[in-house]
Short mmCIF file of C-alpha atoms in Angstrom, two decimals:
data_model
loop_
_atom_site.label_atom_id
_atom_site.label_comp_id
_atom_site.label_asym_id
_atom_site.label_seq_id
_atom_site.Cartn_x
_atom_site.Cartn_y
_atom_site.Cartn_z
CA MET A 1 -14.48 17.29 -5.63
CA ASP A 2 -12.53 16.78 -2.05
CA SER A 3 -11.27 13.29 -3.14
CA PRO A 4 -8.20 13.39 -5.99
CA TYR A 5 -9.73 10.86 -7.62
CA PHE A 6 -12.64 12.57 -8.57
CA ALA A 7 -10.65 15.98 -9.23
CA GLU A 8 -8.75 14.40 -11.46
CA LEU A 9 -11.05 12.60 -13.47
CA ALA A 10 -12.61 16.94 -12.96
CA ALA A 11 -9.72 17.98 -14.62
CA LYS A 12 -9.54 15.60 -17.11
CA VAL A 13 -12.50 15.58 -18.68
CA THR A 14 -12.69 19.50 -18.77
CA SER A 15 -9.97 19.09 -20.50
CA GLU A 16 -11.00 16.74 -22.99
CA ALA A 17 -14.47 18.48 -23.83
CA ALA A 18 -12.14 21.46 -24.08
CA ALA A 19 -10.94 19.92 -27.46
CA MET A 20 -13.93 19.24 -28.42
CA GLY A 21 -15.79 22.64 -28.30
CA PHE A 22 -17.18 21.90 -25.18
CA ILE A 23 -17.64 23.46 -21.91
CA VAL A 24 -17.88 21.68 -18.50
CA LEU A 25 -20.00 22.70 -15.62
CA LEU A 26 -20.21 20.40 -12.16
CA ASP A 27 -21.98 19.44 -9.78
CA ALA A 28 -20.53 17.86 -6.54
CA THR A 29 -23.74 16.57 -5.29
CA GLY A 30 -21.87 14.64 -2.33
CA GLY A 31 -23.49 10.78 -2.97
CA ASP A 32 -26.46 12.84 -1.86
CA GLU A 33 -29.62 11.25 -2.10
CA HIS A 34 -31.82 14.48 -3.09
CA ALA A 35 -29.24 16.69 -5.03
CA GLU A 36 -28.53 13.26 -7.35
CA ARG A 37 -32.50 13.15 -8.23
CA VAL A 38 -32.19 17.32 -9.02
CA VAL A 39 -29.59 15.95 -11.82
CA LEU A 40 -32.07 12.91 -12.55
CA GLU A 41 -34.99 15.10 -12.76
CA GLY A 42 -33.86 17.69 -15.32
CA MET A 43 -33.96 20.65 -13.51
CA ARG A 44 -30.59 22.21 -15.49
CA SER A 45 -31.65 20.61 -18.22
CA HIS A 46 -32.42 23.81 -20.65
CA VAL A 47 -29.36 25.04 -20.07
CA ILE A 48 -26.52 21.80 -21.10
CA ASP A 49 -26.87 19.43 -23.21
CA GLY A 50 -26.02 16.43 -21.92
CA VAL A 51 -25.37 14.56 -17.83
CA ILE A 52 -21.78 12.98 -17.71
CA PHE A 53 -23.16 11.10 -13.81
CA SER A 54 -21.75 9.41 -11.20
CA PRO A 55 -24.46 8.26 -8.93
CA LEU A 56 -23.78 6.86 -5.82
CA ALA A 57 -26.89 7.78 -3.72
CA LEU A 58 -29.47 6.45 -6.31
CA SER A 59 -30.46 2.77 -7.23
CA ALA A 60 -30.71 1.33 -10.96
CA ASP A 61 -34.17 1.73 -11.08
CA GLU A 62 -34.18 5.24 -9.86
CA ILE A 63 -31.71 6.07 -12.42
CA ALA A 64 -34.20 4.26 -15.25
CA GLY A 65 -37.95 6.04 -13.65
CA ARG A 66 -36.36 9.39 -14.83
CA ASP A 67 -38.20 11.50 -16.69
CA ASP A 68 -35.73 13.95 -18.44
CA ASP A 69 -34.22 12.51 -22.11
CA LEU A 70 -31.58 14.48 -21.70
CA PRO A 71 -28.57 12.20 -22.77
CA MET A 72 -26.73 10.94 -20.30
CA VAL A 73 -23.55 9.49 -19.77
CA LEU A 74 -22.74 7.02 -16.85
CA LEU A 75 -20.30 6.22 -14.31
CA GLY A 76 -18.41 4.00 -12.11
CA GLU A 77 -18.78 0.29 -10.81
CA ARG A 78 -22.64 0.43 -9.08
CA PRO A 79 -25.67 -1.19 -10.07
CA THR A 80 -26.89 0.71 -14.30
CA PRO A 81 -29.84 0.08 -15.67
CA THR A 82 -29.95 -0.65 -19.12
CA GLY A 83 -30.52 2.46 -21.97
CA TYR A 84 -27.46 4.16 -21.13
CA ASP A 85 -24.40 4.04 -22.26
CA HIS A 86 -22.19 3.01 -18.97
CA ILE A 87 -18.36 2.99 -18.61
CA ALA A 88 -16.41 1.82 -15.00
CA VAL A 89 -13.15 -0.40 -14.28
CA ASP A 90 -13.58 -3.62 -13.92
CA SER A 91 -12.79 -3.30 -10.08
CA VAL A 92 -12.93 -7.50 -10.22
CA ALA A 93 -9.94 -7.62 -12.30
CA ALA A 94 -8.57 -4.72 -10.96
CA GLY A 95 -8.69 -5.66 -7.07
CA ARG A 96 -7.31 -9.61 -7.99
CA ALA A 97 -4.31 -8.00 -10.18
CA ALA A 98 -3.77 -6.25 -6.67
CA THR A 99 -4.71 -9.30 -4.53
CA ARG A 100 -2.51 -12.14 -6.52
CA HIS A 101 0.32 -9.20 -6.19
CA LEU A 102 0.50 -9.25 -2.68
CA LEU A 103 0.77 -13.22 -3.09
CA THR A 104 3.56 -13.46 -5.63
CA LEU A 105 5.95 -11.37 -3.31
CA GLY A 106 4.66 -14.22 -0.68
CA ARG A 107 2.38 -12.85 1.60
CA ARG A 108 0.16 -15.07 3.42
CA ARG A 109 -2.04 -13.19 5.28
CA VAL A 110 -3.13 -10.69 3.56
CA ALA A 111 -5.77 -8.29 5.18
CA ALA A 112 -8.25 -5.46 2.70
CA ILE A 113 -9.38 -2.38 4.22
CA GLY A 114 -13.12 -0.90 2.30
CA ARG A 115 -14.94 -3.73 2.74
CA GLU A 116 -19.38 -2.24 1.38
CA THR A 117 -22.37 -3.58 2.53
CA VAL A 118 -24.12 -2.75 -0.68
CA ARG A 119 -22.68 -3.63 -3.98
CA GLY A 120 -20.75 -1.38 -5.36
CA THR A 121 -17.10 -0.30 -6.11
CA ALA A 122 -15.64 -1.91 -2.40
CA SER A 123 -17.90 -5.07 -2.91
CA GLU A 124 -16.24 -5.55 -6.32
CA ARG A 125 -13.10 -5.17 -5.66
CA LEU A 126 -13.36 -7.86 -2.47
CA ARG A 127 -14.78 -10.46 -5.12
CA GLY A 128 -11.71 -9.94 -6.63
CA TYR A 129 -9.72 -9.92 -3.23
CA GLY A 130 -11.51 -12.87 -2.75
CA GLN A 131 -10.86 -14.62 -5.97
CA ALA A 132 -7.90 -14.21 -5.47
CA LEU A 133 -7.04 -15.52 -2.37
CA ARG A 134 -9.15 -19.04 -3.65
CA ALA A 135 -6.52 -18.91 -6.81
CA ALA A 136 -3.47 -18.84 -3.94
CA GLY A 137 -5.62 -22.43 -1.97
CA LEU A 138 -5.82 -19.56 0.94
CA ALA A 139 -9.39 -19.18 2.76
CA TYR A 140 -11.38 -16.24 3.15
CA ASP A 141 -10.47 -14.71 6.89
CA PRO A 142 -13.59 -12.02 7.57
CA GLU A 143 -11.00 -10.74 10.56
CA LEU A 144 -8.75 -9.36 8.00
CA VAL A 145 -11.52 -7.67 6.29
CA VAL A 146 -12.24 -4.23 7.66
CA GLY A 147 -15.38 -2.09 7.48
CA VAL A 148 -14.76 2.03 7.17
CA PRO A 149 -17.67 4.26 7.13
CA HIS A 150 -15.59 6.88 4.29
CA PHE A 151 -12.81 5.93 1.80
CA GLU A 152 -10.67 9.14 3.37
CA ARG A 153 -7.31 8.77 4.89
CA GLY A 154 -8.82 9.02 8.31
CA ASP A 155 -10.70 5.52 7.65
CA GLY A 156 -7.74 3.81 5.99
CA TYR A 157 -5.12 4.84 9.43
CA ALA A 158 -7.88 3.28 11.45
CA GLY A 159 -8.15 0.88 9.49
CA MET A 160 -5.04 -0.30 9.59
CA GLN A 161 -4.63 0.14 13.47
CA GLN A 162 -7.27 -2.40 13.77
CA LEU A 163 -6.09 -4.76 11.83
CA LEU A 164 -2.35 -4.39 13.38
CA ALA A 165 -3.89 -4.80 16.52
CA LEU A 166 -4.81 -8.31 15.81
CA PRO A 167 -3.03 -11.77 18.02
CA SER A 168 -1.41 -12.16 14.54
CA PRO A 169 -1.50 -9.44 12.16
CA PRO A 170 -1.31 -9.37 8.93
CA ASP A 171 2.02 -8.84 6.53
CA ALA A 172 -0.21 -7.40 3.12
CA VAL A 173 -3.09 -4.89 2.86
CA PHE A 174 -5.23 -4.06 -0.09
CA CYS A 175 -6.97 -0.97 0.71
CA PHE A 176 -9.64 -0.58 -1.56
CA ASN A 177 -8.64 3.27 -2.64
CA ASP A 178 -5.25 5.50 -2.14
CA LEU A 179 -6.24 6.98 0.42
CA MET A 180 -6.71 5.11 2.92
CA ALA A 181 -3.75 3.50 1.73
CA VAL A 182 -2.07 6.91 2.59
CA GLY A 183 -3.35 7.18 5.98
CA ALA A 184 -2.94 2.97 6.68
CA VAL A 185 1.03 3.46 5.35
CA ARG A 186 0.95 7.08 8.28
CA ALA A 187 -0.46 4.46 10.94
CA CYS A 188 2.19 1.53 10.25
CA ALA A 189 4.97 4.32 10.24
CA GLU A 190 3.78 5.20 14.23
CA ALA A 191 3.50 2.19 15.53
CA GLY A 192 6.86 1.32 14.39
CA VAL A 193 5.44 -1.27 11.55
CA ARG A 194 8.09 -1.40 8.55
CA VAL A 195 6.37 -0.62 5.48
CA PRO A 196 7.09 -2.83 3.59
CA GLU A 197 9.38 -5.21 4.76
CA ASP A 198 6.46 -6.35 7.46
CA VAL A 199 3.69 -5.02 5.70
CA ALA A 200 3.27 -4.48 2.37
CA VAL A 201 -0.15 -1.91 1.27
CA ILE A 202 -1.17 -0.98 -2.49
CA GLY A 203 -4.03 1.31 -2.50
CA PHE A 204 -6.82 1.98 -5.66
CA ASP A 205 -6.69 5.60 -8.50
CA GLY A 206 -3.35 6.13 -9.37
CA ILE A 207 -3.82 9.62 -7.70
CA ALA A 208 -0.38 11.57 -7.72
CA GLU A 209 0.31 11.55 -4.01
CA THR A 210 0.58 7.82 -4.29
CA ARG A 211 3.84 8.59 -6.49
CA TYR A 212 5.21 11.24 -3.72
CA ALA A 213 4.52 9.76 -0.01
CA ASN A 214 7.67 8.22 1.77
CA PRO A 215 7.47 4.97 0.60
CA SER A 216 5.81 5.48 -2.22
CA ILE A 217 2.92 3.18 -2.58
CA SER A 218 1.62 0.59 -4.90
CA THR A 219 -2.07 1.50 -7.29
CA ILE A 220 -3.99 0.49 -9.70
CA SER A 221 -4.44 3.71 -11.75
CA PRO A 222 -7.18 3.54 -14.15
CA ASP A 223 -6.36 5.13 -17.18
CA LEU A 224 -7.83 8.74 -17.20
CA THR A 225 -7.74 10.19 -20.10
CA HIS A 226 -9.18 6.97 -21.84
CA LEU A 227 -12.46 7.46 -19.06
CA ALA A 228 -12.56 10.86 -19.97
CA ARG A 229 -12.78 10.80 -23.88
CA ARG A 230 -14.84 7.70 -24.13
CA ALA A 231 -17.54 8.96 -21.66
CA LEU A 232 -17.61 11.89 -23.80
CA GLU A 233 -18.00 10.57 -27.10
CA MET A 234 -20.23 8.44 -25.86
CA LEU A 235 -21.81 11.60 -24.47
CA VAL A 236 -20.93 13.87 -28.39
CA SER A 237 -22.27 10.94 -29.93
CA ARG A 238 -25.86 11.12 -28.45
CA ILE A 239 -26.29 14.62 -28.37
CA ASP A 240 -25.88 14.38 -31.78
CA GLY A 241 -28.61 12.18 -31.97
CA ASP A 242 -27.04 8.21 -31.87
CA THR A 243 -29.67 6.04 -31.39
CA SER A 244 -27.93 3.06 -31.71
CA PRO A 245 -28.19 0.38 -28.89
CA SER A 246 -26.58 1.28 -25.21
CA GLN A 247 -22.11 0.67 -25.23
CA GLU A 248 -20.64 -0.80 -22.41
CA VAL A 249 -16.69 0.07 -21.52
CA ALA A 250 -14.22 -1.14 -19.77
CA VAL A 251 -11.39 1.33 -18.77
CA PRO A 252 -7.84 0.30 -18.89
CA TRP A 253 -6.12 -0.15 -15.57
CA THR A 254 -2.41 -0.82 -14.53
CA LEU A 255 -0.80 -1.98 -11.54
CA VAL A 256 1.88 0.30 -10.88
CA ALA A 257 4.44 -1.55 -8.57
CA ARG A 258 6.44 0.33 -6.07
CA GLU A 259 8.13 0.91 -3.25
CA SER A 260 5.59 0.10 -0.30
CA THR A 261 5.48 -3.44 -2.20
CA THR A 262 8.86 -3.98 -3.68
CA GLY A 263 10.51 -2.71 -1.33
CA ARG A 264 11.26 -6.50 0.04
CA VAL A 265 12.42 -9.54 -1.94
CA ALA A 266 9.81 -12.06 -3.15
CA GLN A 267 9.95 -15.36 -0.33
CA ALA A 268 9.01 -18.84 -1.13
#
């Protein structure tokens, strides 16, 4: 809940659920494997009708092996087992669009902050990043892709410092979430690097903080209202006895261009 994206999503789910006559109980597992197993094993099933679950620590096989038959809808870009309704952002397409946006501004050394070593949200965004580079005829440069331990402001700050220390720093950066973009912009300011004149920066998540940052930060903004509503509709349908095949639902998103990328006229 200390992540603005998940806090905003939780607020949307709570609001949409109230309109449907449901009360939401929040269980913040913090990505802890034991806490997530508690959700799967149904220790709380006697007080709830269904679960909307965004797993981070558990694999698709572990989720598939649950014994509890409580209706469940899965969220997020990590691999999920068959037989469960699942809703997620197409992070490959969105990551490709974010990178292409930077390239259309004339940037050619486009970096990325947020690589991960296991398949999940970051790897999907990294894949989209790579696809956009290839489509523009640019080589993937591992030196420009920075891995981070977490997706916090400090990680974006440290990642940008690493990139700015390169002999040939990037002229644009795609941060895999907005919090890291905020940290990256701060690192640029402290180093005397202008955003976007010297480095264009785009994030991902569409959190409110990006609109009020200085400069305001461009972002990929998922439709959280749509996400919350569709997840609840699918869950309520299962609670009511729907046994039709599981659904895969893509969350709509928009690219919101702001000062951190559009303050400079595109160059050929």
